[in-house]
JSON list of C-alpha atoms in Angstrom, two decimals:
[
{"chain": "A", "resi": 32, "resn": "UNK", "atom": "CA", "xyz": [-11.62, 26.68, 2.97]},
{"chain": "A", "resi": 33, "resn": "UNK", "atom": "CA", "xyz": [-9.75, 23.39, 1.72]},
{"chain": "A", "resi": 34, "resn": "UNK", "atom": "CA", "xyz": [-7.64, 21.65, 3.58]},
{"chain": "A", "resi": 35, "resn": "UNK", "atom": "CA", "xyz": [-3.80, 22.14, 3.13]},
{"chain": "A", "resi": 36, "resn": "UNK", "atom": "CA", "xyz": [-0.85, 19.98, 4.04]},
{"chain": "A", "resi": 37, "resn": "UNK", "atom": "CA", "xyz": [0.47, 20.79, 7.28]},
{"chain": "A", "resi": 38, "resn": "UNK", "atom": "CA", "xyz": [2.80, 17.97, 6.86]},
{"chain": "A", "resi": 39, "resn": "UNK", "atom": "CA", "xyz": [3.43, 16.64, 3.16]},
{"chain": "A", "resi": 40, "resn": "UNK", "atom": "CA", "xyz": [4.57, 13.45, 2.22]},
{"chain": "A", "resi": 41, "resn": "UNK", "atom": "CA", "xyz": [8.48, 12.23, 2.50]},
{"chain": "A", "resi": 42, "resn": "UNK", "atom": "CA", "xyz": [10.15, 10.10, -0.07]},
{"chain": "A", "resi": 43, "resn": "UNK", "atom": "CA", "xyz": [10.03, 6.31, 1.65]},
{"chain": "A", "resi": 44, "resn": "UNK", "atom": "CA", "xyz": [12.48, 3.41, 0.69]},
{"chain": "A", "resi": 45, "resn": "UNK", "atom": "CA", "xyz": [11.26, -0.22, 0.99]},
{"chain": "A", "resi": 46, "resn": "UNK", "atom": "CA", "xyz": [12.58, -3.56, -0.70]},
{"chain": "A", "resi": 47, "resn": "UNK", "atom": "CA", "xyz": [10.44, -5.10, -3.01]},
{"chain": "A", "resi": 48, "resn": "UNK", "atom": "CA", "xyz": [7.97, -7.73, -1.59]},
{"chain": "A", "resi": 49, "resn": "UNK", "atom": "CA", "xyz": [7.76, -5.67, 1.51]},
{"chain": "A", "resi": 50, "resn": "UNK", "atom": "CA", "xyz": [5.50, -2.42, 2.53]},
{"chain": "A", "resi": 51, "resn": "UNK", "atom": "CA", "xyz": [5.41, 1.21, 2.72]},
{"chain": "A", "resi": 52, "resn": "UNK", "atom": "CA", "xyz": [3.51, 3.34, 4.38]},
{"chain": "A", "resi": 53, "resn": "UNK", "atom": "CA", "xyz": [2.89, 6.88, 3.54]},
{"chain": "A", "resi": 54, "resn": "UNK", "atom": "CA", "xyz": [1.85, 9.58, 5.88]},
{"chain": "A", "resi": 55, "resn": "UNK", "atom": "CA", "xyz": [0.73, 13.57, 5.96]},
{"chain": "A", "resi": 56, "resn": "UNK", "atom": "CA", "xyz": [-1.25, 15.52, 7.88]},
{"chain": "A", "resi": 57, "resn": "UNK", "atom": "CA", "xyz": [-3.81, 17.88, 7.19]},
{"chain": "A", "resi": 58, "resn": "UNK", "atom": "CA", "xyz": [-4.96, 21.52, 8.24]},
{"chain": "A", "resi": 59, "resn": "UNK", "atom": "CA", "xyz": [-8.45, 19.97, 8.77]},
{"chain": "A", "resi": 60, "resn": "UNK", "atom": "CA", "xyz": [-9.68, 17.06, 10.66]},
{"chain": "A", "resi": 61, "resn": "UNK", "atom": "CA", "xyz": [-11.53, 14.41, 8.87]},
{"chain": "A", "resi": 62, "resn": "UNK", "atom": "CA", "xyz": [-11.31, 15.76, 5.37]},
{"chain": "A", "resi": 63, "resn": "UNK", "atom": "CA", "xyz": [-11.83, 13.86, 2.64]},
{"chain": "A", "resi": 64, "resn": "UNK", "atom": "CA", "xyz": [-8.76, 12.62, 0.92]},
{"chain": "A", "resi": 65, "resn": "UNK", "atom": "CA", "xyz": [-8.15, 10.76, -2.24]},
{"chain": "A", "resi": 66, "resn": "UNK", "atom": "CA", "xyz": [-4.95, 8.81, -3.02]},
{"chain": "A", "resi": 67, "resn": "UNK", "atom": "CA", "xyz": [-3.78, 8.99, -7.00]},
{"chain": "A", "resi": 68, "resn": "UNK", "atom": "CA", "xyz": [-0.82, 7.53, -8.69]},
{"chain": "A", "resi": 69, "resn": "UNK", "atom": "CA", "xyz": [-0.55, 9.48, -11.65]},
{"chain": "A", "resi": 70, "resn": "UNK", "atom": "CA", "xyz": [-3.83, 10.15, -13.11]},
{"chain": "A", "resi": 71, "resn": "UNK", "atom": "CA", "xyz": [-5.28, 6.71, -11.21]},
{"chain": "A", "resi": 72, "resn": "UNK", "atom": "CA", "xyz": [-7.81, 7.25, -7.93]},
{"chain": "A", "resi": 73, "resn": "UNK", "atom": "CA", "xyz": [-6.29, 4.18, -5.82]},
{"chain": "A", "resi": 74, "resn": "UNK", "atom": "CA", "xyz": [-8.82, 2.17, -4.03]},
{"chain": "A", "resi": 75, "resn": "UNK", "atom": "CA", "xyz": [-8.82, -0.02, -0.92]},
{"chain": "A", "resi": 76, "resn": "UNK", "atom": "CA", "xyz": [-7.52, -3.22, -1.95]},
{"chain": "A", "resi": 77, "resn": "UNK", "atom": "CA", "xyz": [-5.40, -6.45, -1.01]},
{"chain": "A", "resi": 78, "resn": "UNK", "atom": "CA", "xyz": [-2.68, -3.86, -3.17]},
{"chain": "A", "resi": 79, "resn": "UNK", "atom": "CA", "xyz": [-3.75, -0.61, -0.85]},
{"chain": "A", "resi": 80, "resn": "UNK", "atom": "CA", "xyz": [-4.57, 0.47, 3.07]},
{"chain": "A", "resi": 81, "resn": "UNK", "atom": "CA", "xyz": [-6.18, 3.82, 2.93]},
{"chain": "A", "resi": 82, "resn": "UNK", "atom": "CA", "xyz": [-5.70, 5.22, 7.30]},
{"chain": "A", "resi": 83, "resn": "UNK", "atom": "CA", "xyz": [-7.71, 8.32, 8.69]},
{"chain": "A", "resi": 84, "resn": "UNK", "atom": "CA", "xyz": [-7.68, 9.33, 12.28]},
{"chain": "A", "resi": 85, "resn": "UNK", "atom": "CA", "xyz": [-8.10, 13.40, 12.62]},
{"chain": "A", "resi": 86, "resn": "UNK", "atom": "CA", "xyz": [-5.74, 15.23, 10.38]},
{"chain": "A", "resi": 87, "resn": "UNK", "atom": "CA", "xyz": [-3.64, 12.34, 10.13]},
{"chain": "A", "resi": 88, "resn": "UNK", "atom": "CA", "xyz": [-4.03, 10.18, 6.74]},
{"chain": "A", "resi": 89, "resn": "UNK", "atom": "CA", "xyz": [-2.19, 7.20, 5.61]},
{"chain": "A", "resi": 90, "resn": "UNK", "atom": "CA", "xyz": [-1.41, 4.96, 2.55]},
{"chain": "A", "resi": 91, "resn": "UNK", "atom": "CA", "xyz": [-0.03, 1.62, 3.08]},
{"chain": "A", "resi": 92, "resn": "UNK", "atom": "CA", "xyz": [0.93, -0.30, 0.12]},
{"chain": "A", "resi": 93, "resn": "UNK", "atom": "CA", "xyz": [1.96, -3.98, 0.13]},
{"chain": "A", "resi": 94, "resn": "UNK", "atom": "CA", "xyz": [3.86, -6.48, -1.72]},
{"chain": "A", "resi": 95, "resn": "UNK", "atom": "CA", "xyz": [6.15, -3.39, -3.04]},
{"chain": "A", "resi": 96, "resn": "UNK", "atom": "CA", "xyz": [6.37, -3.97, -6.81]},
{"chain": "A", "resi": 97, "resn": "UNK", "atom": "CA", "xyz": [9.02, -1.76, -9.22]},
{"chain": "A", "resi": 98, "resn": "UNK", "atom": "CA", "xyz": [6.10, -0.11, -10.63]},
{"chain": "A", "resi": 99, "resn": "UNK", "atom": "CA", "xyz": [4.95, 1.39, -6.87]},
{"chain": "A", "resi": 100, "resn": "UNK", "atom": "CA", "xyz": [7.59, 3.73, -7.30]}
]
């Protein structure tokens, strides 16, 4: 079975420069997850901080830009 959201992502507010961290958790523990912006995969970066402990998965973006929304 795939995993589902148990809890989805919220909006987040941030100031630009700054960071935001995104979180959700998941019906399954250690499933894979891939982050997209649009069509775009995003990839561990300087830009991106991809978390994973359990069900629980982050995204952490820094230095906020206009275009991160």
């Amino acid at each position: 079975l795939p995993a589902l959201f148990k809890q989805e992502l919220q909006n987040t507010e941030a100031e630009e420069g700054g960071t935001a961290t995104l979180r959700c958790e998941l019906s399954k523990p250690n499933a894979p997850v891939e982050w997209r912006k649009g069509d775009a995969t995003l990839y561990p970066g300087l830009k991106y901080e991809m978390k994973q402990q359990g069900s629980s998965v982050e995204l952490i973006i820094y230095d906020l830009e206009v275009d991160d929304s």
